[in-house]
CSV table of C-alpha atoms in Angstrom, one decimal:
chain,number,residue,atom,x,y,z
A,1,UNK,CA,12.4,-19.2,82.6
A,2,UNK,CA,15.8,-20.2,81.3
A,3,UNK,CA,14.3,-21.7,78.2
A,4,UNK,CA,12.4,-18.5,77.3
A,5,UNK,CA,15.6,-16.5,77.6
A,6,UNK,CA,17.4,-18.7,75.0
A,7,UNK,CA,14.5,-18.4,72.5
A,8,UNK,CA,14.7,-14.6,72.8
A,9,UNK,CA,18.5,-14.6,72.4
A,10,UNK,CA,18.3,-16.7,69.2
A,11,UNK,CA,15.6,-14.4,67.7
A,12,UNK,CA,17.6,-11.3,68.6
A,13,UNK,CA,20.8,-12.6,66.9
A,14,UNK,CA,18.9,-13.1,63.7
A,15,UNK,CA,17.8,-9.5,63.7
A,16,UNK,CA,21.3,-8.2,64.4
A,17,UNK,CA,22.8,-10.4,61.6
A,18,UNK,CA,20.7,-8.6,59.0
A,19,UNK,CA,20.4,-5.1,60.5
A,20,UNK,CA,23.6,-3.8,58.8
A,21,UNK,CA,22.4,-4.9,55.3
A,22,UNK,CA,20.7,-2.6,52.9
A,23,UNK,CA,17.2,-4.1,53.1
A,24,UNK,CA,14.0,-3.5,51.2
A,25,UNK,CA,13.3,0.3,51.2
A,26,UNK,CA,11.2,1.4,54.1
A,27,UNK,CA,11.7,-1.9,56.0
A,28,UNK,CA,13.7,-0.9,59.1
A,29,UNK,CA,12.1,-3.3,61.5
A,30,UNK,CA,10.7,-6.8,61.1
A,31,UNK,CA,7.3,-8.0,62.3
A,32,UNK,CA,6.1,-11.6,62.4
A,33,UNK,CA,4.0,-10.8,59.4
A,34,UNK,CA,7.0,-9.4,57.5
A,35,UNK,CA,9.0,-12.6,58.1
A,36,UNK,CA,6.1,-14.8,57.1
A,37,UNK,CA,5.6,-12.9,53.8
A,38,UNK,CA,9.2,-13.2,52.6
A,39,UNK,CA,10.1,-16.3,50.6
A,40,UNK,CA,13.7,-17.0,49.7
A,41,UNK,CA,14.1,-17.5,46.0
A,42,UNK,CA,17.9,-17.5,46.1
A,43,UNK,CA,19.8,-18.4,49.2
A,44,UNK,CA,19.4,-18.2,53.0
A,45,UNK,CA,21.7,-15.8,54.8
A,46,UNK,CA,22.4,-14.4,58.2
A,47,UNK,CA,24.5,-11.5,57.0
A,48,UNK,CA,25.5,-9.5,53.9
A,49,UNK,CA,28.8,-11.3,53.6
A,50,UNK,CA,26.9,-14.5,52.7
A,51,UNK,CA,25.3,-12.8,49.7
A,52,UNK,CA,27.5,-12.5,46.6
A,53,UNK,CA,26.2,-13.5,43.1
A,54,UNK,CA,29.5,-12.6,41.4
A,55,UNK,CA,27.9,-9.9,39.2
A,56,UNK,CA,29.5,-6.5,39.7
A,57,UNK,CA,26.5,-4.4,38.8
A,58,UNK,CA,24.0,-5.9,41.2
A,59,UNK,CA,23.4,-4.7,44.8
A,60,UNK,CA,23.7,-7.8,47.1
A,61,UNK,CA,21.8,-7.6,50.4
A,62,UNK,CA,20.6,-9.8,53.1
A,63,UNK,CA,17.0,-8.8,53.9
A,64,UNK,CA,14.8,-9.4,56.9
A,65,UNK,CA,13.8,-13.0,56.9
A,66,UNK,CA,17.3,-14.2,56.1
A,67,UNK,CA,17.1,-14.1,52.3
A,68,UNK,CA,19.7,-12.8,49.8
A,69,UNK,CA,18.5,-10.1,47.4
A,70,UNK,CA,20.4,-9.2,44.2
A,71,UNK,CA,19.1,-6.0,42.6
A,72,UNK,CA,20.5,-4.9,39.1
A,73,UNK,CA,21.8,-1.3,39.2
A,74,UNK,CA,22.3,0.4,35.8
A,75,UNK,CA,24.3,3.2,37.5
A,76,UNK,CA,27.1,0.7,38.1
A,77,UNK,CA,27.5,0.2,34.4
A,78,UNK,CA,29.2,2.6,31.8
A,79,UNK,CA,26.9,4.9,29.9
A,80,UNK,CA,25.0,3.1,27.2
A,81,UNK,CA,24.9,-0.2,29.0
A,82,UNK,CA,22.4,-1.8,31.3
A,83,UNK,CA,22.7,-4.3,34.1
A,84,UNK,CA,21.6,-7.8,33.4
A,85,UNK,CA,21.2,-9.6,36.8
A,86,UNK,CA,22.8,-12.8,35.3
A,87,UNK,CA,25.2,-11.5,32.7
A,88,UNK,CA,26.3,-8.2,34.1
A,89,UNK,CA,26.7,-4.9,32.1
A,90,UNK,CA,25.4,-5.2,28.5
A,91,UNK,CA,25.4,-2.6,25.8
A,92,UNK,CA,22.0,-1.0,24.9
A,93,UNK,CA,20.7,-1.8,21.4
A,94,UNK,CA,19.2,1.7,21.3
A,95,UNK,CA,18.7,4.9,23.3
A,96,UNK,CA,16.1,6.5,20.9
A,97,UNK,CA,13.7,5.6,18.1
A,98,UNK,CA,16.1,7.1,15.5
A,99,UNK,CA,18.7,4.4,16.3
A,100,UNK,CA,16.3,1.7,15.2
A,101,UNK,CA,15.7,2.8,11.6
A,102,UNK,CA,15.7,-0.3,9.4
A,103,UNK,CA,15.2,1.7,6.2
A,104,UNK,CA,11.9,0.0,5.5
A,105,UNK,CA,9.0,2.4,4.8
A,106,UNK,CA,6.4,-0.1,5.9
A,107,UNK,CA,7.7,-0.7,9.5
A,108,UNK,CA,7.3,1.5,12.5
A,109,UNK,CA,10.7,1.5,14.3
A,110,UNK,CA,10.7,2.2,18.1
A,111,UNK,CA,13.2,1.9,21.0
A,112,UNK,CA,11.5,-0.1,23.8
A,113,UNK,CA,11.9,0.6,27.5
A,114,UNK,CA,14.4,-2.2,27.8
A,115,UNK,CA,16.5,-0.4,25.1
A,116,UNK,CA,15.8,-3.0,22.4
A,117,UNK,CA,14.6,-2.1,18.9
A,118,UNK,CA,11.1,-3.1,17.7
A,119,UNK,CA,10.1,-3.1,14.1
A,120,UNK,CA,6.3,-3.3,13.7
A,121,UNK,CA,4.9,-4.3,10.3
A,122,UNK,CA,2.3,-1.6,9.3
A,123,UNK,CA,1.1,-3.4,6.1
A,124,UNK,CA,-2.6,-4.1,5.7
A,125,UNK,CA,-4.0,-7.5,6.6
A,126,UNK,CA,-2.9,-10.1,4.0
A,127,UNK,CA,0.3,-8.3,3.2
A,128,UNK,CA,3.8,-8.1,4.8
A,129,UNK,CA,6.7,-5.7,4.6
A,130,UNK,CA,9.7,-6.3,2.4
A,131,UNK,CA,12.4,-4.1,1.0
A,132,UNK,CA,10.2,-3.2,-2.0
A,133,UNK,CA,7.3,-2.3,0.3
A,134,UNK,CA,4.1,-4.1,1.3
A,135,UNK,CA,3.7,-7.3,-0.6
A,136,UNK,CA,0.9,-10.0,-0.6
A,137,UNK,CA,1.3,-12.9,1.8
A,138,UNK,CA,2.1,-16.2,0.2
A,139,UNK,CA,-1.0,-17.6,-1.7
A,140,UNK,CA,-1.2,-21.2,-2.9
A,141,UNK,CA,-1.0,-21.4,-6.7
A,142,UNK,CA,-0.3,-23.7,-9.6
A,143,UNK,CA,0.4,-21.2,-12.4
A,144,UNK,CA,1.4,-17.6,-12.8
A,145,UNK,CA,-2.1,-16.7,-13.8
A,146,UNK,CA,-3.3,-17.6,-10.3
A,147,UNK,CA,-1.2,-14.8,-8.9
A,148,UNK,CA,-2.0,-11.8,-11.1
A,149,UNK,CA,-3.3,-8.8,-9.2
A,150,UNK,CA,-5.0,-7.0,-12.2
A,151,UNK,CA,-2.3,-4.3,-12.1
A,152,UNK,CA,-0.6,-4.7,-15.5
A,153,UNK,CA,1.9,-1.9,-15.0
A,154,UNK,CA,3.4,-3.1,-11.7
A,155,UNK,CA,4.9,-6.2,-13.4
A,156,UNK,CA,4.0,-9.9,-13.6
A,157,UNK,CA,3.4,-11.9,-10.4
A,158,UNK,CA,4.8,-15.4,-10.5
A,159,UNK,CA,4.0,-18.7,-8.9
A,160,UNK,CA,6.8,-20.4,-6.8
A,161,UNK,CA,6.2,-24.1,-6.2
A,162,UNK,CA,7.5,-23.8,-2.7
A,163,UNK,CA,6.5,-20.3,-1.5
A,164,UNK,CA,3.3,-19.7,-3.5
A,165,UNK,CA,2.5,-16.4,-5.2
A,166,UNK,CA,5.5,-14.1,-5.4
A,167,UNK,CA,5.5,-10.3,-6.1
A,168,UNK,CA,6.8,-8.9,-9.4
A,169,UNK,CA,10.6,-8.5,-9.6
A,170,UNK,CA,10.0,-4.9,-10.9
A,171,UNK,CA,7.6,-2.7,-12.9
A,172,UNK,CA,6.4,-3.7,-16.3
A,173,UNK,CA,9.0,-2.9,-19.0
A,174,UNK,CA,7.3,-1.4,-22.1
A,175,UNK,CA,9.8,-1.2,-24.9
A,176,UNK,CA,9.3,-1.7,-28.7
A,177,UNK,CA,13.0,-0.9,-29.7
A,178,UNK,CA,11.8,1.9,-31.9
A,179,UNK,CA,13.9,5.1,-31.2
A,180,UNK,CA,11.0,7.3,-32.5
A,181,UNK,CA,8.4,6.2,-29.9
A,182,UNK,CA,7.8,7.3,-26.4
A,183,UNK,CA,7.2,4.0,-24.5
A,184,UNK,CA,5.1,4.0,-21.3
A,185,UNK,CA,2.6,1.8,-19.4
A,186,UNK,CA,-1.0,3.1,-19.2
A,187,UNK,CA,-2.3,2.4,-15.7
A,188,UNK,CA,-5.9,3.1,-16.7
A,189,UNK,CA,-6.0,0.8,-19.7
A,190,UNK,CA,-3.5,-1.7,-18.2
A,191,UNK,CA,-1.4,-1.8,-21.3
A,192,UNK,CA,1.9,-0.7,-22.9
A,193,UNK,CA,1.6,2.4,-25.2
A,194,UNK,CA,4.1,3.4,-27.9
A,195,UNK,CA,3.5,7.0,-29.2
A,196,UNK,CA,5.6,8.1,-32.2
A,197,UNK,CA,7.1,11.5,-31.4
A,198,UNK,CA,8.1,13.6,-34.5
A,199,UNK,CA,10.1,16.0,-32.3
A,200,UNK,CA,12.7,13.4,-31.6
A,201,UNK,CA,15.8,14.0,-33.8
A,202,UNK,CA,15.5,12.1,-37.1
A,203,UNK,CA,11.9,11.1,-36.5
A,204,UNK,CA,10.0,13.8,-38.3
A,205,UNK,CA,9.5,11.6,-41.4
A,206,UNK,CA,9.0,8.4,-39.4
A,207,UNK,CA,6.0,9.6,-37.4
A,208,UNK,CA,2.8,10.3,-39.3
A,209,UNK,CA,0.8,13.4,-38.4
A,210,UNK,CA,-1.8,12.5,-35.7
A,211,UNK,CA,-5.0,14.5,-36.2
A,212,UNK,CA,-6.9,12.6,-33.5
A,213,UNK,CA,-6.7,15.3,-30.8
A,214,UNK,CA,-8.5,18.5,-30.0
A,215,UNK,CA,-11.9,19.8,-31.0
A,216,UNK,CA,-13.5,20.5,-34.4
A,217,UNK,CA,-16.4,22.8,-35.4
A,218,UNK,CA,-19.1,21.2,-37.7
A,219,UNK,CA,-20.5,22.9,-40.7
A,220,UNK,CA,-24.0,22.3,-39.4
A,221,UNK,CA,-25.5,21.4,-36.0
A,222,UNK,CA,-26.7,17.8,-35.3
A,223,UNK,CA,-29.8,17.7,-33.2
A,224,UNK,CA,-32.8,15.5,-32.2
A,225,UNK,CA,-35.1,15.3,-29.1
A,226,UNK,CA,-37.5,12.3,-28.9
A,227,UNK,CA,-38.7,9.4,-26.7
A,228,UNK,CA,-40.1,11.9,-24.2
A,229,UNK,CA,-36.7,13.5,-23.8
A,230,UNK,CA,-34.8,10.3,-23.2
A,231,UNK,CA,-33.1,10.9,-26.5
A,232,UNK,CA,-31.7,14.4,-26.5
A,233,UNK,CA,-28.6,15.6,-28.4
A,234,UNK,CA,-27.6,18.9,-29.9
A,235,UNK,CA,-24.0,19.6,-30.9
A,236,UNK,CA,-22.1,21.7,-33.4
A,237,UNK,CA,-18.6,20.5,-32.5
A,238,UNK,CA,-16.9,17.2,-31.6
A,239,UNK,CA,-13.7,16.5,-29.7
A,240,UNK,CA,-11.1,13.8,-30.3
A,241,UNK,CA,-9.0,12.1,-27.6
A,242,UNK,CA,-6.8,9.0,-27.6
A,243,UNK,CA,-7.0,7.0,-24.4
A,244,UNK,CA,-4.7,3.9,-24.5
A,245,UNK,CA,-5.7,2.0,-27.6
A,246,UNK,CA,-9.1,3.7,-27.9
A,247,UNK,CA,-10.1,6.7,-30.0
A,248,UNK,CA,-12.8,8.6,-28.1
A,249,UNK,CA,-15.1,11.3,-29.6
A,250,UNK,CA,-17.3,13.5,-27.5
A,251,UNK,CA,-20.4,14.8,-29.3
A,252,UNK,CA,-22.6,16.7,-26.9
A,253,UNK,CA,-23.9,14.1,-24.4
A,254,UNK,CA,-22.7,11.2,-26.6
A,255,UNK,CA,-19.4,9.3,-26.3
A,256,UNK,CA,-18.4,7.4,-29.4
A,257,UNK,CA,-15.4,5.1,-29.6
A,258,UNK,CA,-13.1,3.2,-32.0
A,259,UNK,CA,-10.7,0.4,-31.0
A,260,UNK,CA,-7.9,0.4,-31.9
A,261,UNK,CA,-6.9,3.9,-32.8
A,262,UNK,CA,-6.9,4.3,-36.6
A,263,UNK,CA,-3.5,3.9,-38.2
A,264,UNK,CA,-4.4,6.2,-41.1
A,265,UNK,CA,-6.5,9.3,-41.7
A,266,UNK,CA,-9.9,7.4,-41.9
A,267,UNK,CA,-11.9,6.9,-38.8
A,268,UNK,CA,-15.3,5.4,-37.7
A,269,UNK,CA,-16.5,5.9,-34.2
A,270,UNK,CA,-19.8,4.6,-32.8
A,271,UNK,CA,-21.9,4.2,-29.7
A,272,UNK,CA,-24.8,1.8,-29.0
A,273,UNK,CA,-27.5,2.4,-26.3
A,274,UNK,CA,-29.5,-0.8,-25.7
A,275,UNK,CA,-33.1,-0.8,-24.7
A,276,UNK,CA,-36.6,-1.5,-25.9
A,277,UNK,CA,-35.7,0.9,-28.7
A,278,UNK,CA,-32.0,0.4,-29.5
A,279,UNK,CA,-30.0,3.5,-30.4
A,280,UNK,CA,-27.0,3.4,-32.7
A,281,UNK,CA,-24.8,6.4,-33.5
A,282,UNK,CA,-21.9,6.6,-35.9
A,283,UNK,CA,-19.5,9.2,-37.3
A,284,UNK,CA,-17.2,8.2,-40.2
A,285,UNK,CA,-14.8,10.6,-41.8
A,286,UNK,CA,-11.5,11.2,-43.7
A,287,UNK,CA,-9.0,13.9,-42.8
A,288,UNK,CA,-7.9,16.0,-45.7
A,289,UNK,CA,-5.2,17.4,-43.5
A,290,UNK,CA,-4.5,17.7,-39.8
A,291,UNK,CA,-7.1,20.5,-39.4
A,292,UNK,CA,-10.0,19.3,-41.6
A,293,UNK,CA,-12.1,16.3,-42.2
A,294,UNK,CA,-15.3,15.4,-44.2
A,295,UNK,CA,-17.6,12.7,-43.0
A,296,UNK,CA,-21.1,11.3,-42.4
A,297,UNK,CA,-23.3,11.3,-39.2
A,298,UNK,CA,-25.9,8.5,-38.8
A,299,UNK,CA,-28.4,7.8,-36.1
A,300,UNK,CA,-30.5,4.6,-36.3
A,301,UNK,CA,-33.3,3.4,-34.0
A,302,UNK,CA,-34.4,-0.2,-34.1
A,303,UNK,CA,-36.9,-2.0,-31.8
A,304,UNK,CA,-35.8,-4.9,-29.7
A,305,UNK,CA,-39.4,-5.8,-29.0
A,306,UNK,CA,-42.3,-5.5,-31.5
A,307,UNK,CA,-43.3,-2.1,-30.2
A,308,UNK,CA,-40.0,-0.9,-28.8
A,309,UNK,CA,-39.8,2.2,-30.9
A,310,UNK,CA,-43.5,2.8,-31.3
A,311,UNK,CA,-44.5,6.3,-30.4
A,312,UNK,CA,-40.9,7.4,-29.6
A,313,UNK,CA,-40.9,10.0,-32.4
A,314,UNK,CA,-37.2,9.2,-33.0
A,315,UNK,CA,-36.2,9.3,-36.7
A,316,UNK,CA,-33.2,7.8,-38.4
A,317,UNK,CA,-30.6,10.4,-39.5
A,318,UNK,CA,-27.9,10.4,-42.2
A,319,UNK,CA,-26.2,13.8,-42.5
A,320,UNK,CA,-23.1,14.8,-44.5
A,321,UNK,CA,-20.7,16.9,-42.3
A,322,UNK,CA,-17.4,18.7,-42.7
A,323,UNK,CA,-15.3,20.0,-39.8
A,324,UNK,CA,-12.5,22.4,-39.0
A,325,UNK,CA,-10.2,22.4,-36.1
A,326,UNK,CA,-11.0,25.0,-33.5
């Protein structure tokens, strides 16, 4: 009987030793199961006075089972700081997403729940974010030609022996040192263009008149329908346009070109349509002034097989034309 009394007394003293501590919320009494489930990860205690981690912003308690518990409490820190259970009060890196802006358009900047900034790269697969924007990841190379991305106007990619393909240092610089030209990079034709502008002061005599723009009415219509309707054109006007280094002429459904653009007032544009019966169209002419030209229209049909043009009904044409700007 005496032995049972001492066992009870020892157990009761353990309970009293921790009853004054702030324990786990909701745990006012201890059962055998409670005590069994608690594992001390820090130090064993019999009272709150035995639990002190030396960090001012943690709540130190002795919980049931005789274990010290150190819980970080941000309310014990000044505003803008958080409690680190080992280091004490630390300043927040951020309180909102706006405080994480890294000035890079290709990152998504957010303030995480632990008040640290996160900068997520939003570039497509195979690219990464830099100050200039999304750039290609390093690619193995031996020469600059290995690194070109087929975009002439964005500059020349280069090969670095250590880091592989590197992005251009800047856009392509198109400059011919001629004060009378407007210099630009044609993103369609992937080439530099230099257009002489007579409206620039002192350049009226330097820039020849360019008649190769706009539409012209022909003195007579050009027409033919043959090959069961596969050849079908009927036009009484043609339109000139300069695209990069190419002169393009629209004549009904036909598109005739000359490369490069003529440097004088004589032009010769053509179009070839290949097939069993090859079609070749050509307009040559000379401008008498910016609004008029005289020329010759030709249409030629030649078989690529012995009977390629047989029964097509298409006839060769050679017609003198004159035109006036509309």
